[in-house]
Short mmCIF file of C-alpha atoms in Angstrom, two decimals:
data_model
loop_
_atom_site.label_atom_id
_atom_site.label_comp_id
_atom_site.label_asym_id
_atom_site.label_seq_id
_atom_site.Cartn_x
_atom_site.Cartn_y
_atom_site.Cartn_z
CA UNK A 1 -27.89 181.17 -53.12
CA UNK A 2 -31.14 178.99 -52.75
CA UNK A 3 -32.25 177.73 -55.75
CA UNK A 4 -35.54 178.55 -56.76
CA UNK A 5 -38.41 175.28 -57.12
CA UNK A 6 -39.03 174.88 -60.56
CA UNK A 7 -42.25 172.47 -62.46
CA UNK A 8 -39.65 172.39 -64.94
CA UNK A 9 -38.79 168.45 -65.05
CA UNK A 10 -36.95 166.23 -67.92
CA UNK A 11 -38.67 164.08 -70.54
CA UNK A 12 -37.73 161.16 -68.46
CA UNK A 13 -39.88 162.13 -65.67
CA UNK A 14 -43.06 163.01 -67.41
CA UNK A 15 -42.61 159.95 -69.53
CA UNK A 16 -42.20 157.63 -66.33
CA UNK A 17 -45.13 159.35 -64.69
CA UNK A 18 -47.04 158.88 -67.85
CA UNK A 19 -46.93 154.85 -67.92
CA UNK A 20 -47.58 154.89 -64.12
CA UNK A 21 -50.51 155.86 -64.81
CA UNK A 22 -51.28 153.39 -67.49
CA UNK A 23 -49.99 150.53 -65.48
CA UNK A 24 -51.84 151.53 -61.64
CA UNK A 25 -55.18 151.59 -64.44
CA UNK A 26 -54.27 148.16 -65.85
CA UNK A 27 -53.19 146.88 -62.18
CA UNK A 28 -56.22 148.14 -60.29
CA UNK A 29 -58.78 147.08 -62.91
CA UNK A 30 -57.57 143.55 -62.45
CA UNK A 31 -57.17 143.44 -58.87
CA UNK A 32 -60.33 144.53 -57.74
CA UNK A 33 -61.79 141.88 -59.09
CA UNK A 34 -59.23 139.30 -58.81
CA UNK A 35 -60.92 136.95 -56.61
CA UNK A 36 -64.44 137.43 -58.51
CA UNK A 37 -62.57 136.50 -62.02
CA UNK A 38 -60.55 133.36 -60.39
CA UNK A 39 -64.35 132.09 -59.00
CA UNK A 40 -66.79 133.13 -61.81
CA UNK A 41 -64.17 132.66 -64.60
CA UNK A 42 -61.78 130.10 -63.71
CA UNK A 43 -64.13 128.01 -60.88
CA UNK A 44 -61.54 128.73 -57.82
CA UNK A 45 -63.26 128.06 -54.63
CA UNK A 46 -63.14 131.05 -52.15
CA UNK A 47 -60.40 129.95 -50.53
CA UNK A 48 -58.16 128.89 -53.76
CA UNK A 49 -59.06 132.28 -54.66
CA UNK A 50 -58.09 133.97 -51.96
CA UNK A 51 -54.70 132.34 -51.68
CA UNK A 52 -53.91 133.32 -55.48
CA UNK A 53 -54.75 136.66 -54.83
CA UNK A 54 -52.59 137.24 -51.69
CA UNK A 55 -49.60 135.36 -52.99
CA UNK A 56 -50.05 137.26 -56.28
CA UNK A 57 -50.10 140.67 -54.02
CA UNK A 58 -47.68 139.37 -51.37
CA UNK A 59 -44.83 138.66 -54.27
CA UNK A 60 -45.71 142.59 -55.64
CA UNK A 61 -44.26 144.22 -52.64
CA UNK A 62 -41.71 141.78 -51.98
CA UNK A 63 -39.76 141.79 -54.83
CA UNK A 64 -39.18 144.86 -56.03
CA UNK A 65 -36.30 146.04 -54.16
CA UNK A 66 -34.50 143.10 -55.41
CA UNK A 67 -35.85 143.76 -58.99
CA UNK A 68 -34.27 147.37 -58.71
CA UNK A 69 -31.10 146.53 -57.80
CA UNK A 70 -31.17 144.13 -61.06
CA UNK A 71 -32.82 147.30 -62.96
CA UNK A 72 -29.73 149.76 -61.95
CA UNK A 73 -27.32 147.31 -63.95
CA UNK A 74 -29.14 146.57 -66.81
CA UNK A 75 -30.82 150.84 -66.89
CA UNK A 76 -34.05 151.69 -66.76
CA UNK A 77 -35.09 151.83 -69.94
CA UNK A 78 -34.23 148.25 -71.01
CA UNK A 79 -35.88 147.82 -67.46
CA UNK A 80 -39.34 149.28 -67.81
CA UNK A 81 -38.98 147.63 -71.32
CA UNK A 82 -38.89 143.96 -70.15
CA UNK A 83 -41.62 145.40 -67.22
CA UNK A 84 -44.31 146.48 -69.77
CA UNK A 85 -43.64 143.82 -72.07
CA UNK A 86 -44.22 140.92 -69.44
CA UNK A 87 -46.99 143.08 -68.45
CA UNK A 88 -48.92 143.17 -71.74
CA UNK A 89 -48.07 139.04 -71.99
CA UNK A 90 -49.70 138.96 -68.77
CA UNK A 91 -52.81 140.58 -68.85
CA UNK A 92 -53.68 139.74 -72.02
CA UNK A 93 -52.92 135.91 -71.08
CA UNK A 94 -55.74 136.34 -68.98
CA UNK A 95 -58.04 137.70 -70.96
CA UNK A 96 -57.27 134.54 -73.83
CA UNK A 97 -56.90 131.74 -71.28
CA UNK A 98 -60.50 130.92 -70.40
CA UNK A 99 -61.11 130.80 -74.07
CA UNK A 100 -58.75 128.56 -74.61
CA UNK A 101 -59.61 126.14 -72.32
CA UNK A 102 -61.43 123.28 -74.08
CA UNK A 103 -63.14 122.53 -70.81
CA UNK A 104 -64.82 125.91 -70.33
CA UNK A 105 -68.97 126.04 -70.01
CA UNK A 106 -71.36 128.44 -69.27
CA UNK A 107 -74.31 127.53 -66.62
CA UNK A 108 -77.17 129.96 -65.55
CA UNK A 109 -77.66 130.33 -62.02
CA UNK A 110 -80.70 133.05 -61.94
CA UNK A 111 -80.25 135.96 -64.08
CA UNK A 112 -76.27 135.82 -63.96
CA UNK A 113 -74.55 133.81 -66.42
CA UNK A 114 -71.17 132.57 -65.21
CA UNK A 115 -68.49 130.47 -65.70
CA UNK A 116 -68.64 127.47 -64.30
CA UNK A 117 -66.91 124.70 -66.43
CA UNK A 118 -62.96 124.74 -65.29
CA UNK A 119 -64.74 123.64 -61.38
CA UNK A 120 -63.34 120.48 -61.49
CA UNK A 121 -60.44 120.75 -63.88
CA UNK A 122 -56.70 121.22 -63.68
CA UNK A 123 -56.32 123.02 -66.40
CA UNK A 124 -57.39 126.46 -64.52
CA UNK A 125 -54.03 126.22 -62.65
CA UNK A 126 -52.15 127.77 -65.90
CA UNK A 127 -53.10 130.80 -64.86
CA UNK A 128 -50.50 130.70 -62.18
CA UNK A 129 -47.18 131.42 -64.65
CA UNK A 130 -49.71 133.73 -65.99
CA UNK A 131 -50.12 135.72 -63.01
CA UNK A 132 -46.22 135.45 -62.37
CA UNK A 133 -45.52 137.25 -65.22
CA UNK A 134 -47.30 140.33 -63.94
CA UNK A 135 -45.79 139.82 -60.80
CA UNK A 136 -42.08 140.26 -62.73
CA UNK A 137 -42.96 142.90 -64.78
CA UNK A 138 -44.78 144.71 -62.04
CA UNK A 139 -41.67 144.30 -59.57
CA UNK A 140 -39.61 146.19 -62.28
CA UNK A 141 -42.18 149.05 -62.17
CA UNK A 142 -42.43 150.13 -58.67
CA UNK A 143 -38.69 150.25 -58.19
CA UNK A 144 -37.92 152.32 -61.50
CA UNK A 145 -40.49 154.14 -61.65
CA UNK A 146 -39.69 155.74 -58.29
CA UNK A 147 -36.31 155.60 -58.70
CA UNK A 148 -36.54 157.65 -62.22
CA UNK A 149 -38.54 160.32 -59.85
CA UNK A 150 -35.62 160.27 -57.45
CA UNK A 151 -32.91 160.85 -60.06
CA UNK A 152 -34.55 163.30 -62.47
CA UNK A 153 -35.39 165.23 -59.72
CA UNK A 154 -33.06 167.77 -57.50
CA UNK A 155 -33.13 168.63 -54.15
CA UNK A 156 -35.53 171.95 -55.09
CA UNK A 157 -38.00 170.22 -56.63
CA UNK A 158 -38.32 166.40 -55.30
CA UNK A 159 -41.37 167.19 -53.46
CA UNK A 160 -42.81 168.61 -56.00
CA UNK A 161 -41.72 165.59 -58.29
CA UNK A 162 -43.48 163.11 -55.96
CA UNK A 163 -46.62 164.99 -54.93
CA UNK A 164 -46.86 164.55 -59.61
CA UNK A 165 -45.97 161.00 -59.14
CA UNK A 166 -48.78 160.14 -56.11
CA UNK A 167 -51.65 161.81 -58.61
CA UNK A 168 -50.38 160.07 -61.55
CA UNK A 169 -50.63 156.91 -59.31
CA UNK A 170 -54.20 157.74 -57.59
CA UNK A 171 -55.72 158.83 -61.16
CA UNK A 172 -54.94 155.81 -62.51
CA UNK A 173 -56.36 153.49 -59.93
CA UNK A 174 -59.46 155.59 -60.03
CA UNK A 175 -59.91 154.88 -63.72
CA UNK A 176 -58.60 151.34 -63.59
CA UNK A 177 -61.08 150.77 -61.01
CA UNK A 178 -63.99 152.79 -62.88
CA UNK A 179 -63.61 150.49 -65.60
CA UNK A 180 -64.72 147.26 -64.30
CA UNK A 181 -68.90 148.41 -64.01
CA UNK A 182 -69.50 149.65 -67.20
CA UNK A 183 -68.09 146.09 -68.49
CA UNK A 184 -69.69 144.16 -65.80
CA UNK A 185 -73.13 146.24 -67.00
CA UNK A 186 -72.44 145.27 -70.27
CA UNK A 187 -71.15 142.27 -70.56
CA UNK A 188 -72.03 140.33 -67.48
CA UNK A 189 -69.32 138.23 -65.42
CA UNK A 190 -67.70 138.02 -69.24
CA UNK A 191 -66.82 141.72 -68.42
CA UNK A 192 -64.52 140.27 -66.08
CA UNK A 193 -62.37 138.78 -69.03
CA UNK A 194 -62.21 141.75 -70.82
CA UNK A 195 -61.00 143.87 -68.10
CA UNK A 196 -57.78 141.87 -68.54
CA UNK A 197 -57.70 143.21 -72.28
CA UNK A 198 -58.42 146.96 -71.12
CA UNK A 199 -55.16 146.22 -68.80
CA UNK A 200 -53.26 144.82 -72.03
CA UNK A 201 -53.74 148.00 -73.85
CA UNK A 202 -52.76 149.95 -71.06
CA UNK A 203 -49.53 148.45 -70.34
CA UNK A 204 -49.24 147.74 -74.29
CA UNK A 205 -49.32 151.76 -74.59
CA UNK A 206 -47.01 151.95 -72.06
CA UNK A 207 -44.33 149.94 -73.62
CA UNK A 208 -44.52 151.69 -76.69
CA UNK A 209 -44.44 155.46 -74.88
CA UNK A 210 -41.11 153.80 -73.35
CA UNK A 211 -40.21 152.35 -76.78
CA UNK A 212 -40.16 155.92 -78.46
CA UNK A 213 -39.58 158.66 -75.92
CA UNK A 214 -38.33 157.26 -72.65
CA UNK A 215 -34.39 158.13 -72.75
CA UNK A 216 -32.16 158.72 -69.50
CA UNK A 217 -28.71 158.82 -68.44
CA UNK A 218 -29.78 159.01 -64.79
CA UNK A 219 -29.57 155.56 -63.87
CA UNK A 220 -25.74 154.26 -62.30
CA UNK A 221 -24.07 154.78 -59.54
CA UNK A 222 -26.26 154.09 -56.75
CA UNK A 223 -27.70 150.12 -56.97
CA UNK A 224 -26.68 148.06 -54.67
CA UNK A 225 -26.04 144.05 -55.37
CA UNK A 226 -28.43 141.68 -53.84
CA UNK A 227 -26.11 140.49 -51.85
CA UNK A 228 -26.26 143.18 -50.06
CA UNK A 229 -30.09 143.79 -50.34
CA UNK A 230 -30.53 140.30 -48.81
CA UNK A 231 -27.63 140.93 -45.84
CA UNK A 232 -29.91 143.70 -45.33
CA UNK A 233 -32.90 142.31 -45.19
CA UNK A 234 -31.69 140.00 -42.88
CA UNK A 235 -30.58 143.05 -40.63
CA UNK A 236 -34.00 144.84 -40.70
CA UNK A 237 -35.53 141.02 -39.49
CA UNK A 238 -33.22 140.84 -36.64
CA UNK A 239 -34.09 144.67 -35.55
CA UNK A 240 -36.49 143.67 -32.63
CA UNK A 241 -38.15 147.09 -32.39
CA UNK A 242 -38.40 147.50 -36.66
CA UNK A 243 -39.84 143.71 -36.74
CA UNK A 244 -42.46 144.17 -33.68
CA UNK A 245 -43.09 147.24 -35.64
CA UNK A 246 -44.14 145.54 -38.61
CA UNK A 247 -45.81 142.95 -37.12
CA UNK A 248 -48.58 144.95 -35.44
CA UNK A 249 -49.06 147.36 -38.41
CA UNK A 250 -49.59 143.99 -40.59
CA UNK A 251 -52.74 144.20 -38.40
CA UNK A 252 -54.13 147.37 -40.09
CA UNK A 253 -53.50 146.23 -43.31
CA UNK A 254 -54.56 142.98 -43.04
CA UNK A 255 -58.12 144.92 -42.70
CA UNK A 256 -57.59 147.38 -45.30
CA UNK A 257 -56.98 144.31 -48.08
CA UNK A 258 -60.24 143.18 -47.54
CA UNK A 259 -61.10 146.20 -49.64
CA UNK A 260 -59.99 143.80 -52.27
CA UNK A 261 -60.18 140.19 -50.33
CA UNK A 262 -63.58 140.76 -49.15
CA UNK A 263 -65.47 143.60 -50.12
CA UNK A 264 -66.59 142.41 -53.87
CA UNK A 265 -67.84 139.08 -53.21
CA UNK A 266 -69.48 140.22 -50.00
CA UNK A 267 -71.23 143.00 -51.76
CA UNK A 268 -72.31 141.34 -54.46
CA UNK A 269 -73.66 138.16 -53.28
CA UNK A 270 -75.69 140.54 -50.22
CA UNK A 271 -76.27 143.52 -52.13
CA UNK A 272 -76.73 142.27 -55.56
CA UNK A 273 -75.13 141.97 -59.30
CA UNK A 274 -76.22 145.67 -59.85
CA UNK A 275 -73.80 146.57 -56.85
CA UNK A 276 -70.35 148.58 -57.80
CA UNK A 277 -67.70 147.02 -55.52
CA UNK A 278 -65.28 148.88 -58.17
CA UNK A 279 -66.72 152.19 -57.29
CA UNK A 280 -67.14 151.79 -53.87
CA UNK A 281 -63.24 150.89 -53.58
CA UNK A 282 -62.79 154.47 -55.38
CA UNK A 283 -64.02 155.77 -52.04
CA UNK A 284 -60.44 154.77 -50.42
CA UNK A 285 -57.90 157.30 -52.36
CA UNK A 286 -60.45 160.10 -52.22
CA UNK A 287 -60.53 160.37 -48.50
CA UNK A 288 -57.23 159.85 -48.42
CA UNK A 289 -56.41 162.82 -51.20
CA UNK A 290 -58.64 165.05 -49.47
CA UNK A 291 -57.71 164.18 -45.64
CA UNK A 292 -53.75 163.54 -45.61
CA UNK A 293 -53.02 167.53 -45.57
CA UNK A 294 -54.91 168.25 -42.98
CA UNK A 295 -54.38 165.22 -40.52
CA UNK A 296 -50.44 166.05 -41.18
CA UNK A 297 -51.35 169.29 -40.61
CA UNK A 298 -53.33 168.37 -37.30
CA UNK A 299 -50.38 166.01 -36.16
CA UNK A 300 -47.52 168.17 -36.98
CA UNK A 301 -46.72 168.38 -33.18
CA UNK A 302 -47.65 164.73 -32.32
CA UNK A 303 -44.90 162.09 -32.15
CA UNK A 304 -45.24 159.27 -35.08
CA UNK A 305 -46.48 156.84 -32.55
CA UNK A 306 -49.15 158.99 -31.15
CA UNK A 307 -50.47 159.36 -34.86
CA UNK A 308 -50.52 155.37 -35.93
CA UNK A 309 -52.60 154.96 -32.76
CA UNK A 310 -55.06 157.53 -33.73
CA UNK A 311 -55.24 155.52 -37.03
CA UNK A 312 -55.19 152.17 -35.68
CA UNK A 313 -58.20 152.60 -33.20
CA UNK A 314 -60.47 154.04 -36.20
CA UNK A 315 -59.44 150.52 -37.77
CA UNK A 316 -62.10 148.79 -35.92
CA UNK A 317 -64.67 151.27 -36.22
CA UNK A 318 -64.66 151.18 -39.81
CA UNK A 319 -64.88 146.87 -39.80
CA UNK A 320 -68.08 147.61 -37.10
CA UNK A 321 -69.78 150.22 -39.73
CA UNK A 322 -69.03 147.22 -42.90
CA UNK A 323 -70.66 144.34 -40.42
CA UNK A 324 -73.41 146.66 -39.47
CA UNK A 325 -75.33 146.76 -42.85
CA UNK A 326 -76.40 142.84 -42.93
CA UNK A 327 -78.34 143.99 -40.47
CA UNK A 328 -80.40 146.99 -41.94
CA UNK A 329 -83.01 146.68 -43.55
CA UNK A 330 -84.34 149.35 -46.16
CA UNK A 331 -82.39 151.28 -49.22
CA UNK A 332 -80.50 154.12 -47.54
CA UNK A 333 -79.85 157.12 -50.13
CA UNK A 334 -81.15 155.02 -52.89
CA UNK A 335 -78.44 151.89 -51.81
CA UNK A 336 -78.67 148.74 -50.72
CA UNK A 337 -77.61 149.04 -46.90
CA UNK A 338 -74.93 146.32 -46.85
CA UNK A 339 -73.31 148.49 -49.91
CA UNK A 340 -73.82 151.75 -48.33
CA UNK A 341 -72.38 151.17 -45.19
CA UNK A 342 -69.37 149.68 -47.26
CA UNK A 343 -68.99 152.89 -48.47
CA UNK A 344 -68.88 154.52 -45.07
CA UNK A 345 -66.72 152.02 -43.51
CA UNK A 346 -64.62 152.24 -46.52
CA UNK A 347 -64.28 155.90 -46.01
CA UNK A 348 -63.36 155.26 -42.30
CA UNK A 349 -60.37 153.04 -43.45
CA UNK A 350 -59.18 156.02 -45.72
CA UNK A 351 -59.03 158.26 -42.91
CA UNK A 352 -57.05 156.13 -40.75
CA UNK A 353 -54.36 155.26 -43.23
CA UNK A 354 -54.05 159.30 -43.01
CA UNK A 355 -52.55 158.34 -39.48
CA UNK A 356 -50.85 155.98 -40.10
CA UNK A 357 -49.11 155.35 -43.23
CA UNK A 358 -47.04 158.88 -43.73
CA UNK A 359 -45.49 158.39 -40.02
CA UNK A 360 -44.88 154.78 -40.25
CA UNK A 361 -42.47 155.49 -43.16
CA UNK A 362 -40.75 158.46 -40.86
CA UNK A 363 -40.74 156.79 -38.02
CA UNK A 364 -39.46 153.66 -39.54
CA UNK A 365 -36.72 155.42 -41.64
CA UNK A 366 -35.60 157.09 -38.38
CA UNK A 367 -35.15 153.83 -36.70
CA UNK A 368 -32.48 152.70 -39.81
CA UNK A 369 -28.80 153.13 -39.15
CA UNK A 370 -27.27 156.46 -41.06
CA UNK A 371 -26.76 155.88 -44.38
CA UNK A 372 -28.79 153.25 -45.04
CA UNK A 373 -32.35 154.69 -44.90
CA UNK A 374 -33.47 154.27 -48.47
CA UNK A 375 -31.86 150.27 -47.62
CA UNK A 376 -34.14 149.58 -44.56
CA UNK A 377 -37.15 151.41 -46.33
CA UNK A 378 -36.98 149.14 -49.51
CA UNK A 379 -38.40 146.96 -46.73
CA UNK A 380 -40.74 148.82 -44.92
CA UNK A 381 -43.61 147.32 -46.51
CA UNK A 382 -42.86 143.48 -45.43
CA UNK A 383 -46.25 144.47 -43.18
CA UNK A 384 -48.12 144.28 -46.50
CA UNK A 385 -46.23 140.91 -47.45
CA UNK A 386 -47.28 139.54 -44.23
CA UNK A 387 -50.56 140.88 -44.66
CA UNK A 388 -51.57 139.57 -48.27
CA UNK A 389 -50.87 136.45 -47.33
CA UNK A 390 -52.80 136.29 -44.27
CA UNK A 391 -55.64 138.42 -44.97
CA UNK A 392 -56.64 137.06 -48.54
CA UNK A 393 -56.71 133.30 -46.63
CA UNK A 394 -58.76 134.62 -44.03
CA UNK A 395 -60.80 136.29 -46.56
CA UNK A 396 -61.50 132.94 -48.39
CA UNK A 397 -61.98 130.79 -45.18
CA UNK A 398 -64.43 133.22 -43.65
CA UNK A 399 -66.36 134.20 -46.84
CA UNK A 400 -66.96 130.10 -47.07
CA UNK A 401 -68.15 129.62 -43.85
CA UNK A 402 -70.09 132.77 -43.20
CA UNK A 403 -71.22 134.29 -47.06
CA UNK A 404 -70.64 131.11 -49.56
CA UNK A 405 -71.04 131.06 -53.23
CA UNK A 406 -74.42 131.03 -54.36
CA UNK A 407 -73.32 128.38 -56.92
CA UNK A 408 -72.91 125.55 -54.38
CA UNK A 409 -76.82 125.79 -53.56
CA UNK A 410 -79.64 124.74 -55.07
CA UNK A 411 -81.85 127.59 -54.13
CA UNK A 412 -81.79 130.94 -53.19
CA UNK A 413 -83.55 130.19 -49.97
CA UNK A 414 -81.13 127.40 -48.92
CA UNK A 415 -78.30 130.04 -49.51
CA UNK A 416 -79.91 132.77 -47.92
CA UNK A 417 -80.03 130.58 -44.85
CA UNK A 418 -76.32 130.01 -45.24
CA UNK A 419 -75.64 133.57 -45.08
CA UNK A 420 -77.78 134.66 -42.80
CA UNK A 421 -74.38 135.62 -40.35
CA UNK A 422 -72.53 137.05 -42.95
CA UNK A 423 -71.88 139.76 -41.24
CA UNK A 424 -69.54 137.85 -38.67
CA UNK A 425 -66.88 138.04 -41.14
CA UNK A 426 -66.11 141.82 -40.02
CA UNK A 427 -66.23 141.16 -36.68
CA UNK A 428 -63.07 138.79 -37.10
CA UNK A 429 -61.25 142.17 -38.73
CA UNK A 430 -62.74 144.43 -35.78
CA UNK A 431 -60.82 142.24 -33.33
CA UNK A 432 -57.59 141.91 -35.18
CA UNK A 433 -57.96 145.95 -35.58
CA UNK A 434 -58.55 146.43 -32.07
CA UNK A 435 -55.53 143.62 -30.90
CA UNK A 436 -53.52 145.83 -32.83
CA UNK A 437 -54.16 148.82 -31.65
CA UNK A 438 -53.53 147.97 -28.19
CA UNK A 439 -50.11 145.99 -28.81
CA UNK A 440 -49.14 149.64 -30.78
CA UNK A 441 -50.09 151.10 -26.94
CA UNK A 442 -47.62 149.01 -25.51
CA UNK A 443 -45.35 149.22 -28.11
CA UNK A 444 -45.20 153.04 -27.53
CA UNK A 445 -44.56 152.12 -24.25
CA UNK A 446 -42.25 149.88 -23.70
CA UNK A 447 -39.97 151.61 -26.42
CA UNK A 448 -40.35 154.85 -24.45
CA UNK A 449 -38.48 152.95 -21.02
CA UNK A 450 -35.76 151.59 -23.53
CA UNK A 451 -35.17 154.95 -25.05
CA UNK A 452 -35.10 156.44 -21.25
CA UNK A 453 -32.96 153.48 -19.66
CA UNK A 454 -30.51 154.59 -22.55
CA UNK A 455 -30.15 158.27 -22.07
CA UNK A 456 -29.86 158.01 -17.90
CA UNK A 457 -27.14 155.24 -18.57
CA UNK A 458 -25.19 157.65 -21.35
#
């Protein structure tokens, strides 16, 4: 007899997807202003900046399959203890460091008041075992959380179980996110510090919901040693077709990080301090939580493939729409044109990750070797390794040579001149978008004569 579904799920579950939400709030009010806090607060160039940032990203989907398999022997609970604990250290390290710092000045440049004393000195590089606690804790997170989904779920209900799980994860971005203008409006660039304290409390609330109610026996049996995570690793690297495969989609995210790379320093040095970068980055989940039913829907019948090249060619078009408002002139809708065709390319990069993502993860679990699916997808998102890394340095290197930092000028004139191409940065993403969609042509392709060659020799 066919069980019936049920919304009827253990304390366990609600608990985990309780501090989800408090931790994607504490993560995504940091990180979308990551690079703005390491410049204005801690004097990073652009390109120091950047290369923070997408090592600090890089190491957050890198490590947590390893940190799972490390979480299944010690349980989850002790696990998601340590996490929210490290967390809370963390965050709230960044919100004391720059007061800490004998060295730290403030300097006016206009009306914005910034921080500007740690330019020159070593001492901003402690925020790097700073940041690396996050990174641990936040390794521990992603693989437990899911994994307490997985195993307080049953077959009945596990879609029901995630589709909880991806809200729980998009409302707390969206508030994590909506945090960061009132503070900015508020407080100025000091808002940026105390955006790190809202993230303490979050994960600090977090630790203590785990503390007192999170409890579960669901947790042995199934980890794997990392032995055998890294043998295979090593075997998803030395799958040509999984590793091409990763390599071009590192292409379309590369793109969609400059949502966080790019997007704030670009908008607010073009459109102004009374821009909301924040908000505008809210425009990402929403078209994807309104869009992903019905582009499934639309390309039920469509092979994988097919889909990720609808996506990837839409890539381009939304880099075009972000390079196209340097050169408006005249509020559109009340906006500043460079931010409100941000927002519309922004949109345009939602939509496409409706292609995309959801049949890269079937078509890449398909490719892994029975039995070993949840194994090979552990790695799935080395694209997004690749990418931070390479996007956020791009980011930095193009945002110096194309839309500096006001603070190296000594007029607004001399700067304006300076970034008078600004745009150009997009156009770097539009071909790297387009490249990318083409190789995924021939991809298609070429896999489609080694799939035949196979069946007329069997």
């Amino acid at each position: 007899m066919k069980r019936k579904e049920t919304w009827n799920f253990s304390r366990a579950f609600w608990v985990a997807n309780t501090v989800e939400l408090f931790e994607r709030a504490a993560y995504y009010g940091v990180f979308i202003v990551i690079t703005l806090y390491l410049s204005r607060i801690l004097g990073f160039h652009d390109i120091e900046a950047a290369l923070i940032a997408g090592i600090f990203q890089a190491l957050l989907y890198f490590l947590p399959t390893f940190a799972g398999a490390y979480a299944d022997k010690i349980g989850f609970r002790k696990s998601l203890l340590l996490a929210f604990s490290l967390l809370t250290l963390g965050y709230l390290g960044m919100g004391i460091l720059p007061t800490m710092l004998e060295s730290a000045g403030l300097v006016k440049y206009g009306e914005t008041t910034i921080f500007s004393g740690l330019d020159t000195s070593s001492q901003k590089y402690a925020i790097l075992p700073v940041m690396l606690l996050i990174i641990l804790g936040g390794s521990f997170i992603k693989s437990v959380i899911t994994g307490t989904v997985a195993k307080e779920t049953t077959k009945e209900n596990r879609a029901r179980g995630y589709s909880i799980f991806y809200a729980m994860v998009n409302i707390g971005a969206f508030s994590g996110k909506t945090m960061v203008k009132p503070l900015r409006e508020m407080m100025g660039n000091t808002g940026l510090i105390w955006i790190s304290y809202f993230s303490a409390l979050m994960t600090l609330l977090g630790l203590i919901v785990v503390f007192l109610l999170y409890h579960s026996q669901q947790h042995k049996g199934e980890g794997k040693s990392i032995r055998e995570l890294w043998d295979g690793f090593i075997r998803v690297l030395s799958n040509v077709r999984l590793l091409v495969l990763i390599l071009i989609i590192t292409g379309f995210w590369m793109v969609q990080h400059q949502m966080y790379a790019t997007m704030p320093k670009y908008v607010l040095r073009l459109a102004g301090e009374g821009a909301s970068p924040s908000w505008y980055a809210n425009i990402n989940p929403l078209v994807v939580f309104l869009t992903v039913g019905l582009v499934t829907q639309l390309m039920r019948k469509r092979t994988a493939l097919f889909s990720m090249t609808v996506g990837m060619f839409i890539m381009p078009i939304s880099a075009l729409f972000m390079a196209s408002g340097n050169l408006m002139t005249g509020n559109i809708l009340g906006m500043h044109p460079v931010a409100f065709m941000m927002v519309v390319g922004i949109a345009f990069q939602g939509f496409a990750e409706t292609f995309i993502s959801p049949r890269y993860l079937e078509y890449f679990s398909l490719q892994a070797p029975q039995g070993e699916e949840g194994l090979y997808l552990g790695f799935s998102h080395l694209h997004s390794f690749i990418s931070s890394i390479l996007g956020f340095i791009m980011s930095g290197v193009l945002l110096d040579k194309f839309c500096p930092d006001p603070r190296l000028f000594h007029s607004h004139e001399e700067w304006q001149a300076a970034a008078h191409n600004a745009h150009y940065i997009w156009y770097f993403f539009v071909g790297i978008a387009l490249i990318s969609a083409i190789a995924l042509i021939v991809y298609g392709q070429v896999v489609k004569r080694i799939d035949n060659k196979k069946q007329i020799s069997a």
